[in-house]
Coordinates of N, CA and C in Angstrom, one line a residue:
X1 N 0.8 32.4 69.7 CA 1.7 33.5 69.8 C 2.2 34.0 68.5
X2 N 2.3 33.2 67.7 CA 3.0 33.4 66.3 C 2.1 34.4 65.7
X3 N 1.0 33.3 65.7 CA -0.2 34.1 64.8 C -0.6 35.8 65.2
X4 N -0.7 35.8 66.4 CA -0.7 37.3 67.1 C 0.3 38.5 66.7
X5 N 1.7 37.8 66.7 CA 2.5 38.6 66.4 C 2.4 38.9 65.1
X6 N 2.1 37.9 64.2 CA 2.0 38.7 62.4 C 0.9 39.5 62.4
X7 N -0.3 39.0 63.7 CA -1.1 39.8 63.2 C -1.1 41.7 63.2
X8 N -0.1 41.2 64.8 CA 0.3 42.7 64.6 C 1.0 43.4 63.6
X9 N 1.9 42.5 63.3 CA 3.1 43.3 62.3 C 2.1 44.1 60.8
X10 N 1.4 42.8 60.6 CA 0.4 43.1 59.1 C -0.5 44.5 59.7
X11 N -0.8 44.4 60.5 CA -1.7 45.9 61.3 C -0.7 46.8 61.2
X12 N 0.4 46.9 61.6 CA 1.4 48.0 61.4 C 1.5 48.2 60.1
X13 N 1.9 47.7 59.5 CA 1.8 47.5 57.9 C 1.2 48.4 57.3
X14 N -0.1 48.1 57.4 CA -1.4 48.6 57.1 C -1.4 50.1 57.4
X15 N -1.4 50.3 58.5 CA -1.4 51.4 59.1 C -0.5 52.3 58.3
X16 N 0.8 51.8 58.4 CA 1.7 53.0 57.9 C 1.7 52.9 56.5
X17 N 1.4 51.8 55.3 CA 0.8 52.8 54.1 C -0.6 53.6 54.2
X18 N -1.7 53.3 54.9 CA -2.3 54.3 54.9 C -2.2 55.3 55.3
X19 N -1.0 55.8 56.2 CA -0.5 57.1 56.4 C 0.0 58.1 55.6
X20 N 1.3 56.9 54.7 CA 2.0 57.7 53.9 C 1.3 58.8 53.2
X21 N 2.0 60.2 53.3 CA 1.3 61.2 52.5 C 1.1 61.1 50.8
X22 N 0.0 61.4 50.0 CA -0.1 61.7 49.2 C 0.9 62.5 48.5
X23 N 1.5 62.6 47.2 CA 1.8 63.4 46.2 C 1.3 64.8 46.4
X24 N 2.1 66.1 46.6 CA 2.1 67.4 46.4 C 1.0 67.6 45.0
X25 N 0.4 68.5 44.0 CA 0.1 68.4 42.8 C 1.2 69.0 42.0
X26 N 0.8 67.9 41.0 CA 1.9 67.7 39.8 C 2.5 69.7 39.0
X27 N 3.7 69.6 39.7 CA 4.2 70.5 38.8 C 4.2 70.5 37.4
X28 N 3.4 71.5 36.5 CA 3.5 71.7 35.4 C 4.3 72.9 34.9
X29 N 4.5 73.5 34.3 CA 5.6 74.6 33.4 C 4.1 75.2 32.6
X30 N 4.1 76.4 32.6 CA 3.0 77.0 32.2 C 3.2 77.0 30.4
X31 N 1.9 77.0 29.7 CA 1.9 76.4 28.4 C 2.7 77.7 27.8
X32 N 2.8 79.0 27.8 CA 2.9 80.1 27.4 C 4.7 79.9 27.9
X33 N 5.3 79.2 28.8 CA 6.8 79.1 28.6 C 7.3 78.0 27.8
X34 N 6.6 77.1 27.4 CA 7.2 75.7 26.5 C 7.6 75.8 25.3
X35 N 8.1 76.0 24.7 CA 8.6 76.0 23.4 C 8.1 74.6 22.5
X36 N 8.7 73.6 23.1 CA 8.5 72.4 22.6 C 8.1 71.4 23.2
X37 N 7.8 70.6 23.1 CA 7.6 68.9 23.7 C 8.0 67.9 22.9
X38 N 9.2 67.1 23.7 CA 10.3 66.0 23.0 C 9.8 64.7 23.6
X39 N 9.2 63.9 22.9 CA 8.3 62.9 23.4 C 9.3 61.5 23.4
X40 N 9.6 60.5 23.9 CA 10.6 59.3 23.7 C 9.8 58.3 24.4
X41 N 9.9 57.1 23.4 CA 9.1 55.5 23.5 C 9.6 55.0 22.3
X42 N 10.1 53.8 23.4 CA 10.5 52.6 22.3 C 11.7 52.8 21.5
X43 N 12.7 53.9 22.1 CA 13.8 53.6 21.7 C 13.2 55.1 20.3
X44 N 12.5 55.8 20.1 CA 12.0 56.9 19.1 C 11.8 57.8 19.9
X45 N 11.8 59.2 19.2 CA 11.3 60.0 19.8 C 10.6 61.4 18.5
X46 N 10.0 62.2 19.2 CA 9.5 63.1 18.2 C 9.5 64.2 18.8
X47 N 9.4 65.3 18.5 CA 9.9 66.7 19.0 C 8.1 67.2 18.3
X48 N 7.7 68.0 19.1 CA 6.0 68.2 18.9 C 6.2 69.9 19.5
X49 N 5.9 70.7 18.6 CA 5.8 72.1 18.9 C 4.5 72.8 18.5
X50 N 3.5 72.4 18.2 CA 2.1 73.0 18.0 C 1.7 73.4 19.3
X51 N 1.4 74.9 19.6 CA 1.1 75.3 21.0 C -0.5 74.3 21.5
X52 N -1.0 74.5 20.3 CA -3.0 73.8 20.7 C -2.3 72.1 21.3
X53 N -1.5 71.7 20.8 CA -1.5 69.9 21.2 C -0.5 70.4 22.5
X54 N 0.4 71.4 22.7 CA 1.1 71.5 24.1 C 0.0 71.7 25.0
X55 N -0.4 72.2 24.8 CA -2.0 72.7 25.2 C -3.1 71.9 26.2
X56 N -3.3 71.2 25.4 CA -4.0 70.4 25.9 C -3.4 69.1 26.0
X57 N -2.1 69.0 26.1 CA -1.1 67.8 26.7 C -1.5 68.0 28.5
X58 N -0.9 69.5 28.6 CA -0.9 70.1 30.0 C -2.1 70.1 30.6
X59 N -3.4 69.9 29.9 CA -4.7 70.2 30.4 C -4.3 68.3 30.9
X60 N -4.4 67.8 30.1 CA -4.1 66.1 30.8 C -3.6 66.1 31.8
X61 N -2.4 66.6 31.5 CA -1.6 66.0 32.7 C -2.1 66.8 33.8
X62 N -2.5 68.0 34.0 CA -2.9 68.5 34.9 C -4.0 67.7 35.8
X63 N -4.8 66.8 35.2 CA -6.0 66.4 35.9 C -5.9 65.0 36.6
X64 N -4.7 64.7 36.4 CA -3.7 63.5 37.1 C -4.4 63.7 38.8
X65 N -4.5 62.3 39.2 CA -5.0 62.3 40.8 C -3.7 61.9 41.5
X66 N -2.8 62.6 42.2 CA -2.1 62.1 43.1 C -1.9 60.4 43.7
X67 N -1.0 59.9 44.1 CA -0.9 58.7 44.4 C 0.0 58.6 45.9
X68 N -0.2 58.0 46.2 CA 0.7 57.4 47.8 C 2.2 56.8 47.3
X69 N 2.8 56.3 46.4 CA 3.9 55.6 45.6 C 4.4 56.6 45.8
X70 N 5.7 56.1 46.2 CA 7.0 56.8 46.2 C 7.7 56.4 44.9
X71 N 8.7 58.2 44.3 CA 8.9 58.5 43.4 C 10.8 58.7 44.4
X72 N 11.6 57.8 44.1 CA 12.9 57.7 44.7 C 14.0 57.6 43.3
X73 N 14.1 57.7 42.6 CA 15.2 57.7 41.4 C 15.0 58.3 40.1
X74 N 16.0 59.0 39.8 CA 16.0 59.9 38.6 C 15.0 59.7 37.6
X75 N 14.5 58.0 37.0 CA 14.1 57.6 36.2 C 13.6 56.2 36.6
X76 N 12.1 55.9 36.1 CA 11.2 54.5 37.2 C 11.6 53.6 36.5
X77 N 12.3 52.5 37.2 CA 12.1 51.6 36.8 C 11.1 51.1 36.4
X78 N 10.6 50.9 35.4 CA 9.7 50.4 34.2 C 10.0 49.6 32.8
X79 N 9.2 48.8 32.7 CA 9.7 48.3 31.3 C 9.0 49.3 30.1
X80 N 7.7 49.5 30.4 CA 7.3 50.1 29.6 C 7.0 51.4 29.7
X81 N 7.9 52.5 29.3 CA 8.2 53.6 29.7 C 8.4 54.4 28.6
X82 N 7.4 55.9 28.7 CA 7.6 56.9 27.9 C 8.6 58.4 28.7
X83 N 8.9 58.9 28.1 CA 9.4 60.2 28.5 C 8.9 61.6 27.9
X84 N 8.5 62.5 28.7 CA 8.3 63.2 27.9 C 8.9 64.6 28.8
X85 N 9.7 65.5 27.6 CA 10.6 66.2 27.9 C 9.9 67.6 27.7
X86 N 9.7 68.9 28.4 CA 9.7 70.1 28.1 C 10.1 71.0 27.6
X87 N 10.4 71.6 26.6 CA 11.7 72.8 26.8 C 11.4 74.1 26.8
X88 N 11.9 74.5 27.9 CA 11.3 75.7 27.4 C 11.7 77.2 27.1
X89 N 11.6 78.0 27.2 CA 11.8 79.4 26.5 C 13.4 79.8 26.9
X90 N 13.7 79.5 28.0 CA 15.2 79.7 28.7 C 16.3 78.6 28.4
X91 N 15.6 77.9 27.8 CA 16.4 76.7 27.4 C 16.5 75.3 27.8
X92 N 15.9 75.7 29.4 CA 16.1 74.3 30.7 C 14.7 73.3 30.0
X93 N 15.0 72.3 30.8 CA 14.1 71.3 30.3 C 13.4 70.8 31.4
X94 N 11.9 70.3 31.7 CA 11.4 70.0 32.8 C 11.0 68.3 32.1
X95 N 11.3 67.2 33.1 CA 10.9 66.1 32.3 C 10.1 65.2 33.2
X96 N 9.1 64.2 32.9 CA 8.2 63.6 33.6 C 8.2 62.0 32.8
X97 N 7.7 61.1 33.7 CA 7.8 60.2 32.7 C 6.0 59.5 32.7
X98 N 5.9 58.5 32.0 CA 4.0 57.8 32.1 C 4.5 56.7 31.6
X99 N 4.1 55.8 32.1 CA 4.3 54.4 31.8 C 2.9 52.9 32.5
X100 N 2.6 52.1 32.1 CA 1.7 51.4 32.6 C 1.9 50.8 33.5
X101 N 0.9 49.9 34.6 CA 0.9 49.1 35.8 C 0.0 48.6 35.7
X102 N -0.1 47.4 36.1 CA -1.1 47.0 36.3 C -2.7 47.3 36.2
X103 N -2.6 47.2 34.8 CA -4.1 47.8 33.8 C -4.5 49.2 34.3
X104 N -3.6 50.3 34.8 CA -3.7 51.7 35.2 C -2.6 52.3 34.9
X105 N -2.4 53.7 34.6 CA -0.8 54.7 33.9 C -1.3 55.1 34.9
X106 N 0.4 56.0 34.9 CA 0.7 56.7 35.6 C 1.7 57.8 35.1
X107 N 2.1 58.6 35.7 CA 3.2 60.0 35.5 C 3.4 59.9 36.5
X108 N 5.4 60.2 36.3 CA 6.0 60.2 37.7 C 6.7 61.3 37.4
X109 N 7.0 62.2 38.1 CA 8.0 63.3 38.3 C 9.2 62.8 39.1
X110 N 10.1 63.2 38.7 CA 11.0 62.3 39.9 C 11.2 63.0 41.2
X111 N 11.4 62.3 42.2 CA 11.5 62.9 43.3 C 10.3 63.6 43.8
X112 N 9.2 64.1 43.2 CA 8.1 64.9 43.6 C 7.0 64.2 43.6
X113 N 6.3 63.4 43.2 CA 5.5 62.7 43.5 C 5.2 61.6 42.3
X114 N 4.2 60.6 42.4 CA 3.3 59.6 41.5 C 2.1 60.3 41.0
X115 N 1.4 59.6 40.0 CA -0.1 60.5 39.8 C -0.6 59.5 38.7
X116 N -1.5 59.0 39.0 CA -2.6 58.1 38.1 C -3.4 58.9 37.4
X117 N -3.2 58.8 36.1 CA -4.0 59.8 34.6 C -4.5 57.9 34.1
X118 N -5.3 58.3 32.9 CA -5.8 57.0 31.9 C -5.0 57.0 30.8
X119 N -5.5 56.0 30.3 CA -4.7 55.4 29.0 C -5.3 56.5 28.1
X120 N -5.9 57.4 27.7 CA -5.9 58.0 26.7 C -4.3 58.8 26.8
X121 N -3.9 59.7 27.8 CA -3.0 60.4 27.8 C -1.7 59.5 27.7
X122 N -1.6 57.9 27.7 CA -0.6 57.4 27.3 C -0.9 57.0 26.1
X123 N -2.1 57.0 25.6 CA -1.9 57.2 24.3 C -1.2 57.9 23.5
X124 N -1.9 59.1 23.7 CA -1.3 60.7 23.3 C 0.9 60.7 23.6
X125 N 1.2 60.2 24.5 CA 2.4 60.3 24.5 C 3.2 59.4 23.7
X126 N 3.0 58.4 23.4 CA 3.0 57.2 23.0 C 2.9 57.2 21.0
X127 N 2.3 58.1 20.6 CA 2.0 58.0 19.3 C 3.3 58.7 19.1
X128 N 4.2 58.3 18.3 CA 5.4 59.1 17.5 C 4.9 59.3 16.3
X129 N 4.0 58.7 15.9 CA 3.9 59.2 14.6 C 3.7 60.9 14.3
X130 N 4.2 61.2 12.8 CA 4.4 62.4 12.3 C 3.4 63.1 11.9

């Protein structure tokens, strides 16, 4: 009787993460509104305004695959965690974060969805250097 009963519970389980919906696609800010990109890791950060590297920052992030992970707080708990901040022409700021898991990154928007990109683009965020 026991064994039946987990077996069902684990079946329910199952089921309802394979339900959970996917991530919307990742809101980006169009490259022609950004002013800048304020990049933060490790306690540093660097402020990056070359339109060509915003550029193809947003070409990255854009090609991010959606994830099933729920995105529930302002900021992910993570240990190893970059930020990276928008600003753009109006002044407001759009911010997103990418951080590792389990030998795979990710980008999280808060509240809007998860999205699995590769380590090159946490590379790219990740380099403070000047």
């Amino acid at each position: 009787m026991k064994r039946t009963l987990w077996t069902i519970l684990l079946a329910a389980m199952l089921l309802f993460a394979a339900c959970a919906p996917k991530a919307g696609p990742l809101t980006l800010p169009d490259a022609d509104d950004v002013t800048e990109v304020r990049l933060e890791y490790g306690g540093e950060s660097v402020v990056r305004a070359d339109p060509g590297w915003i550029g193809i920052l947003l070409e990255d992030l854009a090609a991010a695959q959606p994830t099933r992970k729920a995105t529930v707080q302002d900021v992910p708990d993570k240990e190893d965690l970059a930020a990276v901040h928008f600003v753009l022409e109006d002044g407001s700021e759009q911010t997103l974060f990418v951080y590792p898991e389990k030998d795979k990154w990710y980008i999280e928007r808060p509240y809007e969805g998860v999205y699995e990109t590769d380590q090159l683009l946490w590379a790219m965020v990740t380099d403070l250097s000047e």
